[in-house]
Coordinates of N, CA and C in Angstrom, one line a residue:
K8 N -0.9 125.6 -120.8 CA -1.0 126.9 -121.1 C -1.2 127.2 -122.6
Q9 N -0.4 126.4 -123.4 CA -0.6 126.7 -124.9 C -1.8 126.2 -125.4
L10 N -2.3 125.0 -124.8 CA -3.6 124.6 -125.2 C -4.7 125.5 -124.9
L11 N -4.6 126.3 -123.8 CA -5.7 127.3 -123.4 C -5.5 128.4 -124.4
L12 N -4.3 128.8 -124.8 CA -4.0 129.8 -125.7 C -4.7 129.5 -126.9
L13 N -4.4 128.3 -127.6 CA -4.9 127.9 -128.8 C -6.5 127.8 -128.8
F14 N -7.0 127.3 -127.8 CA -8.5 127.2 -127.6 C -9.2 128.7 -127.7
T15 N -8.6 129.7 -126.8 CA -9.1 130.9 -126.9 C -9.0 131.5 -128.3
F16 N -7.7 131.3 -129.1 CA -7.6 131.8 -130.3 C -8.8 131.2 -131.2
L17 N -8.9 129.9 -131.2 CA -10.0 129.3 -132.2 C -11.3 129.9 -131.8
L18 N -11.7 130.0 -130.5 CA -13.0 130.4 -130.2 C -13.1 131.8 -130.6
T19 N -12.1 132.8 -130.5 CA -12.3 134.1 -130.9 C -12.3 134.3 -132.4
A20 N -11.6 133.4 -133.2 CA -11.8 133.4 -134.6 C -13.1 132.9 -135.1
N21 N -13.5 131.9 -134.4 CA -14.9 131.3 -134.9 C -15.9 132.3 -134.5
F22 N -16.0 133.1 -133.5 CA -16.9 134.1 -133.1 C -16.9 135.2 -134.2
A23 N -15.6 135.6 -134.7 CA -15.5 136.6 -135.5 C -16.1 136.3 -136.8
F24 N -15.8 135.1 -137.5 CA -16.3 134.7 -138.6 C -17.9 134.6 -138.6
A25 N -18.4 134.1 -137.4 CA -19.8 133.9 -137.3 C -20.6 135.3 -137.3
Q26 N -19.9 136.3 -137.0 CA -20.6 137.7 -137.0 C -20.4 138.5 -138.4
T27 N -19.7 137.9 -139.3 CA -19.6 138.4 -140.6 C -21.1 138.5 -141.3
P28 N -21.3 139.8 -141.7 CA -22.6 139.9 -142.3 C -22.7 139.2 -143.7
T29 N -23.9 138.7 -144.0 CA -24.1 138.2 -145.2 C -24.2 139.2 -146.4
T30 N -24.0 139.1 -147.6 CA -24.2 140.0 -148.6 C -25.3 139.6 -149.5
A31 N -26.0 138.4 -149.0 CA -27.0 137.9 -150.0 C -28.3 138.7 -150.1
A32 N -28.9 138.9 -151.2 CA -30.0 139.6 -151.3 C -31.2 138.9 -150.7
K33 N -32.2 139.6 -150.1 CA -33.4 138.9 -149.6 C -34.4 138.9 -150.7
I34 N -34.6 137.7 -151.3 CA -35.6 137.5 -152.3 C -37.1 137.1 -151.8
N35 N -38.0 137.8 -152.6 CA -39.5 137.4 -152.1 C -39.9 136.5 -153.0
W36 N -39.7 135.1 -152.5 CA -40.1 133.9 -153.0 C -41.5 133.6 -152.6
M37 N -42.5 133.3 -153.5 CA -43.8 133.1 -153.2 C -44.2 131.7 -153.3
T38 N -45.2 131.2 -152.7 CA -45.7 129.9 -153.1 C -46.5 129.9 -154.2
W39 N -47.0 128.8 -154.8 CA -47.8 128.7 -156.0 C -49.1 129.6 -155.8
D40 N -49.7 129.4 -154.7 CA -51.0 130.1 -154.4 C -50.8 131.6 -154.4
E41 N -49.8 132.0 -153.8 CA -49.4 133.5 -153.7 C -49.2 134.0 -155.1
A42 N -48.4 133.2 -156.0 CA -48.1 133.8 -157.1 C -49.5 133.8 -158.0
V43 N -50.3 132.9 -158.0 CA -51.6 132.9 -158.7 C -52.3 134.2 -158.2
A44 N -52.5 134.3 -157.0 CA -53.2 135.5 -156.3 C -52.6 136.8 -156.9
Q45 N -51.3 136.8 -156.9 CA -50.6 138.2 -157.4 C -50.9 138.4 -158.9
S46 N -51.0 137.1 -159.7 CA -51.2 137.4 -161.1 C -52.6 137.8 -161.5
K47 N -53.6 137.5 -160.5 CA -54.9 138.0 -160.6 C -54.9 139.4 -160.3
K48 N -54.2 140.0 -159.3 CA -54.2 141.4 -158.9 C -53.6 142.3 -159.9
D49 N -52.5 141.9 -160.6 CA -51.7 142.9 -161.6 C -52.6 143.0 -162.8
E50 N -52.6 144.3 -163.1 CA -53.3 144.6 -164.4 C -52.6 144.1 -165.6
K51 N -51.1 144.3 -165.6 CA -50.4 143.6 -166.6 C -49.5 142.5 -165.8
P52 N -50.0 141.4 -165.7 CA -49.2 140.4 -165.0 C -47.8 140.1 -165.3
K53 N -46.9 139.8 -164.5 CA -45.5 139.5 -164.6 C -45.4 138.1 -165.1
K54 N -44.4 137.7 -165.6 CA -44.1 136.3 -166.0 C -43.9 135.5 -164.7
I55 N -44.3 134.3 -164.5 CA -44.1 133.4 -163.3 C -42.9 132.7 -163.7
F56 N -42.0 132.7 -162.6 CA -40.8 132.0 -162.6 C -40.9 131.0 -161.5
I57 N -40.7 129.6 -161.8 CA -40.9 128.7 -160.8 C -39.4 127.9 -160.8
D58 N -38.8 127.9 -159.6 CA -37.6 127.2 -159.3 C -37.9 125.9 -158.7
F59 N -37.8 124.7 -159.3 CA -37.8 123.5 -158.8 C -36.4 123.1 -158.3
Y60 N -36.4 122.9 -156.9 CA -35.1 122.6 -156.4 C -35.1 121.8 -155.3
T61 N -34.1 121.2 -154.8 CA -33.8 120.4 -153.5 C -32.9 120.8 -152.8
D62 N -32.9 120.4 -151.4 CA -31.8 120.7 -150.3 C -30.6 119.8 -150.6
W63 N -30.7 118.8 -151.3 CA -29.5 118.0 -151.5 C -28.8 118.2 -152.7
C64 N -29.2 118.9 -153.7 CA -28.7 119.3 -155.0 C -27.6 120.3 -155.0
G65 N -26.4 119.9 -155.4 CA -25.3 120.8 -155.4 C -25.5 121.9 -156.5
W66 N -26.0 121.6 -157.6 CA -26.1 122.5 -158.5 C -27.1 123.7 -158.2
C67 N -28.2 123.1 -157.4 CA -29.3 124.1 -156.9 C -28.5 125.1 -156.0
K68 N -27.6 124.6 -155.2 CA -26.9 125.4 -154.1 C -26.0 126.4 -154.9
K69 N -25.3 126.0 -156.0 CA -24.5 126.9 -156.8 C -25.3 128.1 -157.3
L70 N -26.5 127.6 -158.0 CA -27.4 128.6 -158.6 C -27.7 129.6 -157.6
K71 N -28.2 129.2 -156.5 CA -28.5 130.1 -155.3 C -27.4 131.1 -155.1
A72 N -26.2 130.6 -154.7 CA -25.1 131.5 -154.3 C -24.6 132.3 -155.5
E73 N -24.7 131.8 -156.8 CA -24.1 132.5 -157.9 C -25.0 133.3 -158.6
V74 N -26.3 133.1 -158.4 CA -27.3 134.0 -159.1 C -28.3 134.7 -158.0
F75 N -29.2 133.7 -157.3 CA -30.4 134.1 -156.7 C -30.0 135.0 -155.5
D76 N -28.7 134.8 -154.9 CA -28.4 135.5 -153.8 C -27.7 136.9 -154.1
K77 N -27.7 137.3 -155.4 CA -27.1 138.6 -155.8 C -28.1 139.7 -156.0
P78 N -27.7 140.8 -155.4 CA -28.5 142.1 -155.5 C -29.0 142.2 -156.9
A79 N -28.2 142.1 -158.0 CA -28.5 142.3 -159.3 C -29.6 141.3 -159.8
F80 N -29.7 140.1 -159.3 CA -30.8 139.3 -159.5 C -32.1 139.8 -158.8
K81 N -31.9 140.2 -157.7 CA -33.2 140.6 -156.9 C -33.9 141.8 -157.7
E82 N -33.0 142.8 -158.2 CA -33.5 143.9 -158.8 C -34.2 143.5 -160.2
W83 N -33.5 142.6 -160.9 CA -34.0 142.1 -162.1 C -35.5 141.5 -161.9
A84 N -35.6 140.5 -160.9 CA -36.7 139.9 -160.6 C -37.8 140.7 -160.2
E85 N -37.7 141.7 -159.3 CA -38.7 142.6 -159.0 C -39.4 143.2 -160.1
K86 N -38.7 143.5 -161.1 CA -39.2 144.2 -162.3 C -39.7 143.2 -163.4
T87 N -39.3 142.0 -163.4 CA -39.6 141.2 -164.6 C -40.6 140.0 -164.2
V88 N -40.4 139.3 -162.9 CA -41.3 138.1 -162.7 C -41.8 137.9 -161.4
V89 N -42.6 137.0 -161.1 CA -43.1 136.6 -159.8 C -42.4 135.4 -159.5
L90 N -41.5 135.4 -158.5 CA -40.7 134.2 -158.1 C -41.4 133.2 -157.4
V91 N -41.4 131.9 -157.6 CA -42.2 130.8 -157.0 C -41.0 129.7 -156.6
E92 N -40.9 129.2 -155.7 CA -39.8 128.3 -155.2 C -40.8 127.0 -154.8
L93 N -40.4 126.0 -155.4 CA -40.9 124.6 -155.1 C -39.9 123.7 -154.6
D94 N -40.0 123.3 -153.4 CA -38.9 122.6 -152.8 C -39.4 121.1 -152.7
F95 N -38.5 120.2 -152.9 CA -38.5 118.6 -153.0 C -37.5 118.2 -151.9
P96 N -37.5 118.5 -150.6 CA -36.4 118.3 -149.5 C -36.4 116.7 -149.1
R97 N -35.3 116.4 -148.8 CA -35.0 115.1 -148.1 C -34.5 115.3 -146.6
R98 N -34.0 116.6 -146.2 CA -33.6 116.7 -145.0 C -34.7 117.2 -143.9
F99 N -35.8 117.6 -144.4 CA -36.9 118.0 -143.6 C -38.2 117.7 -144.4
Q100 N -39.2 117.8 -143.5 CA -40.6 117.5 -144.1 C -41.4 118.8 -144.3
I101 N -42.1 118.9 -145.5 CA -43.0 120.0 -145.7 C -44.3 119.6 -145.6
P102 N -45.3 120.5 -145.3 CA -46.6 120.1 -145.1 C -47.2 119.2 -146.3
Q103 N -48.0 118.4 -146.2 CA -48.7 117.4 -147.1 C -49.2 118.2 -148.3
K104 N -49.9 119.2 -147.9 CA -50.5 120.2 -149.1 C -49.5 120.6 -150.1
Y105 N -48.3 121.1 -149.5 CA -47.4 121.5 -150.5 C -46.7 120.5 -151.2
K106 N -46.5 119.3 -150.5 CA -45.8 118.1 -151.1 C -46.6 117.7 -152.4
E107 N -48.1 117.6 -152.1 CA -48.8 117.2 -153.2 C -48.9 118.2 -154.3
Q108 N -49.0 119.4 -154.0 CA -49.0 120.5 -155.0 C -47.7 120.5 -155.8
N109 N -46.7 120.4 -155.1 CA -45.3 120.5 -155.8 C -45.1 119.4 -156.6
A110 N -45.7 118.2 -156.3 CA -45.3 116.9 -157.0 C -46.4 117.0 -158.4
G111 N -47.6 117.7 -158.3 CA -48.4 117.9 -159.4 C -47.9 118.7 -160.3
L112 N -47.2 119.9 -159.8 CA -46.5 120.8 -160.8 C -45.4 120.2 -161.3
Q113 N -44.7 119.4 -160.5 CA -43.4 118.7 -161.2 C -43.9 117.9 -162.3
R114 N -44.9 117.0 -162.2 CA -45.6 116.3 -163.3 C -45.9 117.1 -164.4
A115 N -46.7 118.2 -164.1 CA -47.2 119.0 -165.2 C -46.1 119.7 -166.0
F116 N -45.1 120.0 -165.4 CA -43.9 120.8 -166.1 C -42.9 119.7 -166.8
K117 N -43.1 118.3 -166.3 CA -42.2 117.3 -166.8 C -40.8 117.5 -166.2
V118 N -40.7 117.9 -164.9 CA -39.3 118.2 -164.3 C -38.7 116.8 -164.1
S119 N -37.5 116.5 -164.4 CA -36.8 115.3 -164.3 C -35.5 115.5 -163.5
G120 N -35.1 116.7 -163.3 CA -33.8 117.0 -162.7 C -33.8 118.3 -162.1
Y121 N -32.7 118.7 -161.1 CA -32.7 119.8 -160.4 C -31.6 120.6 -160.8
P122 N -31.3 121.7 -160.7 CA -32.4 122.7 -160.6 C -33.1 122.7 -162.0
T123 N -34.4 123.0 -162.0 CA -35.2 123.3 -163.4 C -35.9 124.5 -163.0
I124 N -35.8 125.5 -164.0 CA -36.5 126.8 -163.9 C -37.5 127.0 -165.1
W125 N -38.7 127.1 -164.8 CA -39.7 127.3 -165.9 C -40.1 128.7 -165.8
V126 N -40.3 129.4 -166.9 CA -41.0 130.7 -166.9 C -42.2 130.7 -167.9
F127 N -43.2 131.2 -167.6 CA -44.5 131.1 -168.2 C -45.4 132.3 -167.8
N128 N -46.4 132.3 -168.7 CA -47.6 133.3 -168.5 C -48.6 132.6 -168.0
L129 N -49.4 133.1 -167.0 CA -50.5 132.4 -166.4 C -51.7 133.3 -167.0
G130 N -52.6 132.5 -167.7 CA -53.8 133.3 -168.2 C -55.1 132.8 -167.7
K131 N -56.1 133.4 -167.9 CA -57.5 133.0 -167.4 C -58.3 133.3 -168.6
D132 N -59.2 132.1 -169.0 CA -60.2 132.4 -170.1 C -61.5 132.9 -169.5
E133 N -62.4 133.0 -170.4 CA -63.8 133.4 -170.0 C -64.6 132.7 -168.9
K134 N -64.3 131.4 -168.8 CA -64.8 130.4 -168.0 C -64.1 130.4 -166.5
G135 N -63.0 131.3 -166.4 CA -62.3 131.3 -165.2 C -61.2 130.1 -165.1
Q136 N -61.0 129.4 -166.1 CA -59.9 128.3 -166.1 C -58.6 128.9 -166.4
Y137 N -57.7 128.5 -165.6 CA -56.3 128.9 -165.9 C -55.7 128.2 -167.0
S138 N -54.7 129.0 -167.7 CA -53.9 128.3 -168.7 C -52.5 128.6 -168.5
I139 N -51.6 127.9 -168.8 CA -50.3 128.1 -168.9 C -49.6 128.3 -170.2
E140 N -49.0 129.5 -170.4 CA -48.2 129.6 -171.8 C -46.7 129.5 -171.5
A141 N -46.1 128.2 -171.7 CA -44.7 128.2 -171.3 C -43.8 128.9 -172.3
L142 N -43.1 129.8 -171.6 CA -41.9 130.5 -172.4 C -40.6 129.8 -172.6
G143 N -40.3 128.9 -171.6 CA -39.1 128.1 -171.6 C -38.7 127.7 -170.3
K144 N -37.6 126.9 -170.2 CA -37.0 126.4 -169.1 C -35.5 126.6 -169.3
T145 N -34.9 126.4 -168.0 CA -33.4 126.5 -167.9 C -33.0 125.7 -166.8
G146 N -31.7 125.7 -166.5 CA -31.3 125.0 -165.4 C -30.2 125.9 -164.8
Y147 N -29.1 125.3 -164.2 CA -27.9 126.1 -163.7 C -27.3 126.9 -164.9
V148 N -27.1 128.3 -164.6 CA -26.3 129.1 -165.6 C -25.4 129.8 -164.7
K149 N -24.2 130.0 -164.9 CA -23.2 130.7 -164.0 C -23.4 132.2 -164.3
G150 N -23.7 132.9 -163.1 CA -23.5 134.3 -163.2 C -24.9 135.0 -163.5
V151 N -25.2 136.1 -162.8 CA -26.6 136.8 -163.0 C -26.7 137.2 -164.3
S152 N -25.9 137.9 -165.1 CA -26.1 138.5 -166.4 C -26.4 137.3 -167.3
A153 N -25.6 136.3 -167.3 CA -25.8 135.1 -168.2 C -27.2 134.5 -168.0
F154 N -27.6 134.3 -166.7 CA -28.8 133.6 -166.3 C -30.1 134.5 -166.6
T155 N -30.1 135.8 -166.3 CA -31.2 136.8 -166.7 C -31.2 137.0 -168.0
G156 N -29.9 137.1 -168.9 CA -30.1 137.3 -170.2 C -30.7 136.1 -170.9
G157 N -30.5 134.8 -170.4 CA -31.2 133.8 -170.9 C -32.7 133.7 -170.7
V158 N -33.2 134.2 -169.7 CA -34.6 134.2 -169.4 C -35.2 135.5 -170.2
N159 N -34.5 136.6 -170.3 CA -35.0 137.7 -171.0 C -35.1 137.2 -172.4
S160 N -34.2 136.4 -173.0 CA -34.3 135.9 -174.4 C -35.6 135.1 -174.5
M161 N -36.0 134.2 -173.6 CA -37.2 133.5 -173.6 C -38.4 134.3 -173.6
I162 N -38.3 135.2 -172.9 CA -39.5 136.2 -172.9 C -39.6 137.1 -174.1
E163 N -38.6 137.4 -174.7 CA -38.5 138.2 -175.9 C -38.8 137.3 -177.2
K164 N -38.5 136.1 -177.1 CA -38.8 135.2 -178.1 C -40.3 134.9 -178.3
A165 N -40.8 134.7 -177.0 CA -42.3 134.5 -177.0 C -43.2 135.7 -177.5
K166 N -42.6 137.0 -177.1 CA -43.4 138.1 -177.5 C -43.2 138.2 -179.1
A167 N -42.2 137.7 -179.7 CA -42.2 137.8 -181.2 C -42.9 136.8 -181.9
N168 N -43.5 135.7 -181.2 CA -44.1 134.7 -181.9 C -45.7 135.1 -181.8

């Protein structure tokens, strides 16, 4: 009888916690191709913000929970940058096209650890060739205001040069 009561209590508690709504902000992360297309559309293109991350990286998970999942980050990002997420997973497979694309961008940006975030301008010359003007990179920074403040500093520094 006590075992049945305990089981009922645990099941009820588990159900209650499973129904708790999440407060994570829904972010519009794009693929590389989507970000390039977006930058072509915008009259005054936003900076491109690439998050190189993995599913096994503890610091990536902390950055997501402490920064990317917060409404204040979403608000800042919508005004300031085009968000690109490049995944290097171990727990599941991504399509070969994205694997190759992500690896190429990882080499181009010389990413050797996770998380690594690059912020840059994507330009296009008269011949239609794309150019990347790197503004800076960062990794894990605790808190939305510290993180976005650092990225804003990169952007402002580039404007001053």
